[in-house]
C-alpha cells in the first residue's frame, strides 16, 4: 500500500471517487490543485483500482450539464455522468478557457439515473467503503469543500 505524498497531491490531475449517504457515487477531478481527502491519499493502489473500474464501465443513462463551454469539457462531463456518476471539478468553470481552481469542487454534471453503491461488484464496494463522505445527497450539493489530507 503506497501513500500519495503531499508534494504529489499538487502535481497530479487526480480523479477520485466518493459516496454520499444515499449511496450515490461522485467523481472528483483535482486538476492538479484540488484538495485530496485522506481516504484517497492513504492508498494510491486503491485509488487507481477505482479509476480503472469507472473508466471501463458502460453508459447507463443520460446526463445533465450544468455549464456550456469548451466542447472537450462537455465531453468529459458527459463521459462521467452518462455512467451514472455525479461529476465535480476543482475548476469551477467561471472563466472560459482559463482554469480557475478553488479549495472546493463544483458540480459540473449529474446523471439522470445515478449509479448506486449497492449495485457495484463486491470488490469495488470493498474498495469504495473507505470513500463514504459526510454528504447527505450529491444531488443537493453545488459545491463541496474537501479537507486536504495534509492540513
Short mmCIF file of C-alpha atoms in Angstrom, two decimals:
data_model
loop_
_atom_site.label_atom_id
_atom_site.label_comp_id
_atom_site.label_asym_id
_atom_site.label_seq_id
_atom_site.Cartn_x
_atom_site.Cartn_y
_atom_site.Cartn_z
CA UNK A 1 0.00 0.00 0.00
CA UNK A 2 1.60 3.25 -1.17
CA UNK A 3 0.66 6.68 0.07
CA UNK A 4 0.28 9.80 -2.08
CA UNK A 5 2.74 12.35 -0.69
CA UNK A 6 1.94 15.98 0.00
CA UNK A 7 4.02 17.18 -2.96
CA UNK A 8 2.38 14.67 -5.31
CA UNK A 9 -1.08 16.00 -4.41
CA UNK A 10 -0.34 19.25 -6.17
CA UNK A 11 1.40 17.77 -9.20
CA UNK A 12 -1.13 15.24 -10.44
CA UNK A 13 -4.52 15.65 -12.04
CA UNK A 14 -6.26 13.07 -9.89
CA UNK A 15 -9.73 11.71 -10.33
CA UNK A 16 -11.12 10.22 -7.18
CA UNK A 17 -14.47 8.86 -6.06
CA UNK A 18 -16.78 9.49 -3.13
CA UNK A 19 -20.06 8.02 -1.91
CA UNK A 20 -22.85 10.02 -0.24
CA UNK A 21 -25.27 8.78 2.43
CA UNK A 22 -27.81 7.85 -0.25
CA UNK A 23 -25.32 5.51 -1.96
CA UNK A 24 -24.77 7.86 -4.91
CA UNK A 25 -21.28 7.97 -6.37
CA UNK A 26 -19.42 11.07 -7.50
CA UNK A 27 -16.16 11.54 -9.31
CA UNK A 28 -13.97 14.50 -8.31
CA UNK A 29 -11.26 15.84 -10.64
CA UNK A 30 -8.49 17.76 -8.88
CA UNK A 31 -6.90 19.43 -11.93
CA UNK A 32 -3.55 19.14 -10.14
CA UNK A 33 -4.54 21.64 -7.48
CA UNK A 34 -7.72 20.42 -5.84
CA UNK A 35 -7.58 19.11 -2.33
CA UNK A 36 -7.43 15.34 -1.86
CA UNK A 37 -9.04 13.74 1.21
CA UNK A 38 -7.22 11.31 3.48
CA UNK A 39 -9.08 8.29 2.11
CA UNK A 40 -7.55 8.99 -1.32
CA UNK A 41 -4.02 9.80 -0.15
CA UNK A 42 -3.75 6.78 2.15
CA UNK A 43 -3.74 4.21 -0.67
CA UNK A 44 -2.79 5.03 -4.28
CA UNK A 45 -3.36 1.43 -5.41
CA UNK A 46 -6.97 1.56 -4.20
CA UNK A 47 -7.48 4.92 -5.91
CA UNK A 48 -6.01 3.52 -9.15
CA UNK A 49 -8.26 0.44 -8.97
CA UNK A 50 -11.33 2.69 -8.76
CA UNK A 51 -10.13 4.87 -11.64
CA UNK A 52 -9.62 1.80 -13.80
CA UNK A 53 -13.02 0.34 -12.93
CA UNK A 54 -15.02 3.52 -13.54
CA UNK A 55 -13.14 4.33 -16.75
CA UNK A 56 -14.17 0.93 -18.13
CA UNK A 57 -17.88 0.81 -17.23
CA UNK A 58 -20.52 1.42 -19.86
CA UNK A 59 -23.00 4.24 -20.26
CA UNK A 60 -26.21 3.52 -18.33
CA UNK A 61 -28.10 6.80 -18.50
CA UNK A 62 -28.02 10.30 -19.93
CA UNK A 63 -26.53 13.32 -18.22
CA UNK A 64 -27.39 16.92 -17.48
CA UNK A 65 -24.63 19.51 -17.96
CA UNK A 66 -24.59 22.46 -15.60
CA UNK A 67 -22.43 24.55 -17.94
CA UNK A 68 -21.84 25.06 -21.64
CA UNK A 69 -18.31 25.95 -22.50
CA UNK A 70 -15.47 24.13 -24.18
CA UNK A 71 -16.50 21.06 -26.16
CA UNK A 72 -13.76 18.94 -24.56
CA UNK A 73 -15.00 19.80 -21.05
CA UNK A 74 -18.57 18.91 -22.05
CA UNK A 75 -17.36 15.57 -23.39
CA UNK A 76 -15.56 14.79 -20.12
CA UNK A 77 -18.63 15.71 -18.07
CA UNK A 78 -20.95 13.58 -20.21
CA UNK A 79 -18.49 10.68 -20.12
CA UNK A 80 -18.67 10.56 -16.31
CA UNK A 81 -22.35 11.32 -15.78
CA UNK A 82 -23.57 9.02 -18.58
CA UNK A 83 -22.05 6.26 -16.43
CA UNK A 84 -24.31 7.29 -13.54
CA UNK A 85 -21.76 9.45 -11.68
CA UNK A 86 -22.10 12.95 -10.31
CA UNK A 87 -19.16 14.97 -11.63
CA UNK A 88 -17.39 17.64 -9.54
CA UNK A 89 -14.29 19.55 -10.65
CA UNK A 90 -11.78 21.77 -8.83
CA UNK A 91 -12.09 24.19 -11.79
CA UNK A 92 -15.38 25.99 -11.23
CA UNK A 93 -15.67 27.00 -14.89
CA UNK A 94 -16.26 30.68 -14.21
CA UNK A 95 -13.63 31.86 -16.69
CA UNK A 96 -14.00 30.42 -20.16
CA UNK A 97 -10.76 28.80 -21.30
CA UNK A 98 -8.92 29.61 -18.04
CA UNK A 99 -8.69 27.05 -15.26
CA UNK A 100 -9.94 28.68 -12.04
CA UNK A 101 -9.12 26.39 -9.12
CA UNK A 102 -10.52 26.56 -5.61
CA UNK A 103 -10.48 24.78 -2.26
CA UNK A 104 -13.85 23.36 -3.22
CA UNK A 105 -15.19 21.22 -6.03
CA UNK A 106 -18.07 22.45 -8.20
CA UNK A 107 -20.72 20.16 -9.67
CA UNK A 108 -20.36 20.15 -13.46
CA UNK A 109 -22.89 17.47 -14.41
CA UNK A 110 -25.15 14.82 -12.99
CA UNK A 111 -26.80 11.61 -14.21
CA UNK A 112 -30.50 11.27 -14.98
CA UNK A 113 -30.32 7.90 -13.19
CA UNK A 114 -27.50 7.70 -10.60
CA UNK A 115 -25.37 4.59 -10.25
CA UNK A 116 -25.78 3.21 -6.72
CA UNK A 117 -23.11 1.78 -4.44
CA UNK A 118 -25.14 -1.37 -3.72
CA UNK A 119 -25.26 -2.20 -7.47
CA UNK A 120 -21.47 -2.37 -7.82
CA UNK A 121 -19.43 -5.58 -7.80
CA UNK A 122 -18.30 -6.73 -4.35
CA UNK A 123 -14.61 -5.93 -4.93
CA UNK A 124 -15.44 -2.34 -5.93
CA UNK A 125 -17.79 -1.90 -2.95
CA UNK A 126 -14.90 -3.15 -0.80
CA UNK A 127 -12.56 -0.50 -2.27
CA UNK A 128 -15.21 2.25 -2.08
CA UNK A 129 -16.22 1.52 1.52
CA UNK A 130 -13.38 3.85 2.58
CA UNK A 131 -14.77 6.70 0.45
CA UNK A 132 -18.06 7.47 2.20
CA UNK A 133 -18.37 11.21 2.72
CA UNK A 134 -20.28 13.39 5.17
CA UNK A 135 -22.63 14.43 2.34
CA UNK A 136 -26.31 13.56 2.52
CA UNK A 137 -27.02 13.67 -1.21
CA UNK A 138 -24.79 14.80 -4.10
CA UNK A 139 -27.91 15.91 -5.98
CA UNK A 140 -28.44 18.66 -3.39
CA UNK A 141 -24.87 19.99 -3.46
CA UNK A 142 -23.48 22.54 -5.92
CA UNK A 143 -20.09 22.83 -4.24
CA UNK A 144 -18.27 20.53 -1.84
CA UNK A 145 -15.38 21.63 0.36
CA UNK A 146 -12.74 18.98 0.94
CA UNK A 147 -10.40 18.86 3.92
CA UNK A 148 -6.98 18.19 2.45
CA UNK A 149 -5.23 15.09 3.78
CA UNK A 150 -2.16 17.19 4.65
CA UNK A 151 -3.85 20.05 6.50
#
